[in-house]
Amino acid sequence: MIPILDSKRQYAQIGKEIEKEVLEVLASGSYILGKHNKALQEEFANYVGSKYSLGLNSGTDALHLALRALNIGRGDEVITTAFTFVATASAIGLAGATPVFVDIDENTFNIDPDKIEAAITPKTKAIIPVHLYGQPAAMDKIMDIAKRHNLKVVEDCCQAIGAEYKGQKVGTFGDFGCFSFYPTKNLGGMGDGGMITCSDQALFDRIVALRNHGGAIRYYHDELGVNSRLDEIQAAILRVKLNYIDEWNKARQENAYRYNALFAKYPEIETPKEIENSYCVYHQYTIKIENRDEVHKLLQENGVGAMIYYPVPLHLQKLHKELGYKVGDLPLTEKDTKLVMSLPMFPELTAEEQETVVETVINCLRMTKQAV
Ligand SMILES: *Cc1c(COP(=O)(O)O)cnc(C)c1O
């Protein structure tokens, strides 16, 4: 079996280092908001290139609190993509605002900046671009639109730590960058976790208060907030892993290019395209393939752990039925939803395994065609 992700191989590489740090935390008696949390926040901000960063419970919290800090809520609209994980949109709903979905770009799976302006109304307050699968969204155009229409920008960087657009890391373009340390992400913890980045002191202070039950001073609460912290064990683990992230992202990229080369002689497979002037970190390696569902099923039976991210676009989820979207509203999103399939992708994946994956995908596709 070649799994979509094998976290145990990474552990084999760095387990000793992690065990040492974790044992030290256990013995220290300091489990929340300790020295590792503080150090990680500084190291993370340095890495990304933002002024501030704050550890939180999850990427979902980062997105939700970003909108709260920007005073976005009831009666407001936030533009985003429907081709993403549900948390991008549920953060908007949790803040009390309404998601407005814009179709994707044909090549990159990310929001099409040329379709954003048509979706802007007097109620629009912000845009949430998602750097899906580790590929930066078109941040030049998006920031330009936001400036011209006086909109805030919250970047969903949960799949894209380390990705760059025109030499600048994602998470530094908008008002906030939101990151997840869910174990399957490129920088994954060993439990839940998240981080928010920003470079504005006032906005940062607001996040600090919101995540502390709405109060900057202990036991004094000015507004409704939440409890959201990154625990010390996760922070210690993530500090070790942050030292490797560039190496791991590079290995992912090399694996992606190896897949591209192996698929090159099979025009029936559409391999991922990169937006110009970017550094893509391949959280997923996602192809487009016909007879997708049958191929996917055959791959599972033949030992290849492919996955569908995501089987239902967000505008057609039951969760959003009151928004009134119907089939056909976002044609490119709906088309790609039926074609995409993500293949095994992680830094330690071997060239041999990749050859097996490609061979198996091609064989399975042929089987579906013969069956018809
Ligand atoms: C993982 C993910 C999230 C949510 O992160 P959690 O830490 O699981 O809450 C949000 N958006 C995208 C695109 C993600 O991939």
CSV table of N, CA, C and O and ligand atoms in Angstrom, one decimal, residues 57-63 84-88 130-133 156-159 178-182 184-185 192-194 283 310, ligand 1:
chain,number,residue,atom,x,y,z
A,57,ASN,N,-5.7,27.4,18.7
A,57,ASN,CA,-6.1,26.0,18.7
A,57,ASN,C,-6.1,25.4,17.3
A,57,ASN,O,-5.9,24.2,17.2
A,58,SER,N,-6.4,26.2,16.3
A,58,SER,CA,-6.6,25.6,15.0
A,58,SER,C,-6.5,26.6,13.9
A,58,SER,O,-6.6,27.8,14.2
A,59,GLY,N,-6.4,26.2,12.7
A,59,GLY,CA,-6.6,27.1,11.5
A,59,GLY,C,-8.0,27.7,11.4
A,59,GLY,O,-8.1,28.8,11.0
A,60,THR,N,-8.9,26.9,11.8
A,60,THR,CA,-10.3,27.4,11.8
A,60,THR,C,-10.5,28.6,12.7
A,60,THR,O,-11.1,29.6,12.4
A,61,ASP,N,-9.9,28.5,13.9
A,61,ASP,CA,-9.9,29.6,14.9
A,61,ASP,C,-9.2,30.8,14.3
A,61,ASP,O,-9.7,31.9,14.5
A,62,ALA,N,-8.1,30.6,13.6
A,62,ALA,CA,-7.4,31.7,13.1
A,62,ALA,C,-8.3,32.5,12.1
A,62,ALA,O,-8.3,33.7,12.1
A,63,LEU,N,-8.9,31.7,11.2
A,63,LEU,CA,-9.8,32.4,10.2
A,63,LEU,C,-11.0,33.1,10.9
A,63,LEU,O,-11.3,34.2,10.5
A,84,THR,N,-12.6,24.5,-1.7
A,84,THR,CA,-11.7,24.5,-0.5
A,84,THR,C,-12.3,23.6,0.6
A,84,THR,O,-13.4,23.1,0.4
A,85,PHE,N,-11.6,23.5,1.7
A,85,PHE,CA,-12.1,22.8,2.8
A,85,PHE,C,-13.1,23.7,3.5
A,85,PHE,O,-13.1,24.9,3.5
A,86,VAL,N,-14.1,23.0,4.1
A,86,VAL,CA,-15.3,23.7,4.6
A,86,VAL,C,-14.9,24.8,5.6
A,86,VAL,O,-15.6,25.8,5.7
A,87,ALA,N,-13.8,24.7,6.3
A,87,ALA,CA,-13.5,25.6,7.4
A,87,ALA,C,-13.3,27.1,6.9
A,87,ALA,O,-13.6,28.0,7.6
A,88,THR,N,-12.9,27.2,5.6
A,88,THR,CA,-12.8,28.6,5.1
A,88,THR,C,-14.1,29.3,5.1
A,88,THR,O,-14.2,30.5,5.6
A,130,VAL,N,-7.7,31.4,-0.8
A,130,VAL,CA,-7.1,30.2,-0.2
A,130,VAL,C,-6.0,29.8,-1.1
A,130,VAL,O,-6.1,29.8,-2.4
A,131,HIS,N,-4.9,29.5,-0.5
A,131,HIS,CA,-3.7,29.0,-1.3
A,131,HIS,C,-3.8,27.5,-1.4
A,131,HIS,O,-3.1,26.8,-0.6
A,132,LEU,N,-4.7,27.0,-2.2
A,132,LEU,CA,-5.1,25.6,-2.2
A,132,LEU,C,-4.0,24.7,-2.7
A,132,LEU,O,-3.3,25.0,-3.7
A,133,TYR,N,-3.9,23.6,-2.0
A,133,TYR,CA,-2.9,22.5,-2.4
A,133,TYR,C,-1.5,23.0,-2.3
A,133,TYR,O,-0.5,22.4,-2.8
A,156,ASP,N,-6.1,32.4,3.7
A,156,ASP,CA,-6.2,31.0,4.2
A,156,ASP,C,-4.9,30.3,3.7
A,156,ASP,O,-4.8,29.8,2.6
A,157,CYS,N,-3.9,30.2,4.6
A,157,CYS,CA,-2.6,29.6,4.3
A,157,CYS,C,-2.5,28.2,4.9
A,157,CYS,O,-1.3,27.7,5.0
A,158,CYS,N,-3.6,27.6,5.2
A,158,CYS,CA,-3.5,26.3,6.0
A,158,CYS,C,-2.8,25.2,5.2
A,158,CYS,O,-2.3,24.3,5.8
A,159,GLN,N,-2.8,25.3,3.8
A,159,GLN,CA,-2.2,24.3,3.0
A,159,GLN,C,-0.9,24.8,2.4
A,159,GLN,O,-0.3,24.1,1.6
A,178,CYS,N,-3.6,32.9,8.0
A,178,CYS,CA,-4.1,31.9,8.9
A,178,CYS,C,-3.5,30.5,8.5
A,178,CYS,O,-3.6,30.1,7.4
A,179,PHE,N,-2.9,29.9,9.5
A,179,PHE,CA,-2.2,28.6,9.3
A,179,PHE,C,-2.8,27.6,10.2
A,179,PHE,O,-3.2,27.8,11.3
A,180,SER,N,-2.7,26.3,9.8
A,180,SER,CA,-3.1,25.2,10.5
A,180,SER,C,-1.9,24.2,10.8
A,180,SER,O,-1.1,24.1,9.9
A,181,PHE,N,-1.9,23.6,11.9
A,181,PHE,CA,-0.9,22.6,12.2
A,181,PHE,C,-1.5,21.2,12.4
A,181,PHE,O,-0.9,20.4,13.0
A,182,TYR,N,-2.7,21.1,11.8
A,182,TYR,CA,-3.3,19.7,11.8
A,182,TYR,C,-2.2,18.8,11.2
A,182,TYR,O,-1.4,19.1,10.4
A,184,THR,N,-1.7,16.5,9.2
A,184,THR,CA,-1.4,16.2,7.8
A,184,THR,C,-0.9,17.4,7.0
A,184,THR,O,-0.5,17.2,5.8
A,185,LYS,N,-0.9,18.5,7.6
A,185,LYS,CA,-0.4,19.7,6.9
A,185,LYS,C,1.1,19.7,6.6
A,185,LYS,O,1.8,18.9,7.3
A,192,ASP,N,-4.0,19.1,17.4
A,192,ASP,CA,-4.5,20.2,16.7
A,192,ASP,C,-3.6,21.5,17.0
A,192,ASP,O,-3.0,21.5,18.1
A,193,GLY,N,-3.7,22.4,16.1
A,193,GLY,CA,-3.0,23.7,16.4
A,193,GLY,C,-3.1,24.6,15.2
A,193,GLY,O,-3.5,24.2,14.1
A,194,GLY,N,-2.9,25.9,15.5
A,194,GLY,CA,-3.0,26.9,14.4
A,194,GLY,C,-2.1,28.1,14.7
A,194,GLY,O,-1.6,28.2,15.9
A,283,HIS,N,1.2,20.8,-1.0
A,283,HIS,CA,0.5,20.1,0.1
A,283,HIS,C,-0.2,18.9,-0.5
A,283,HIS,O,-0.2,17.8,0.1
A,310,TYR,N,-12.1,18.3,-3.1
A,310,TYR,CA,-13.1,17.8,-2.1
A,310,TYR,C,-14.3,17.4,-2.9
A,310,TYR,O,-14.6,18.0,-4.0
B,1,LIG,C1,-6.9,22.4,7.3
B,1,LIG,C2,-7.6,23.6,6.7
B,1,LIG,C3,-8.3,24.5,7.5
B,1,LIG,C4,-8.6,24.3,8.9
B,1,LIG,O1,-7.5,24.0,9.7
B,1,LIG,P1,-7.8,23.3,11.1
B,1,LIG,O2,-6.5,23.5,11.9
B,1,LIG,O3,-8.1,21.9,10.8
B,1,LIG,O4,-8.9,24.0,11.8
B,1,LIG,C5,-8.8,25.6,6.8
B,1,LIG,N1,-8.6,25.8,5.5
B,1,LIG,C6,-8.0,24.9,4.7
B,1,LIG,C7,-7.8,25.2,3.3
B,1,LIG,C8,-7.4,23.8,5.3
B,1,LIG,O5,-6.8,22.9,4.5
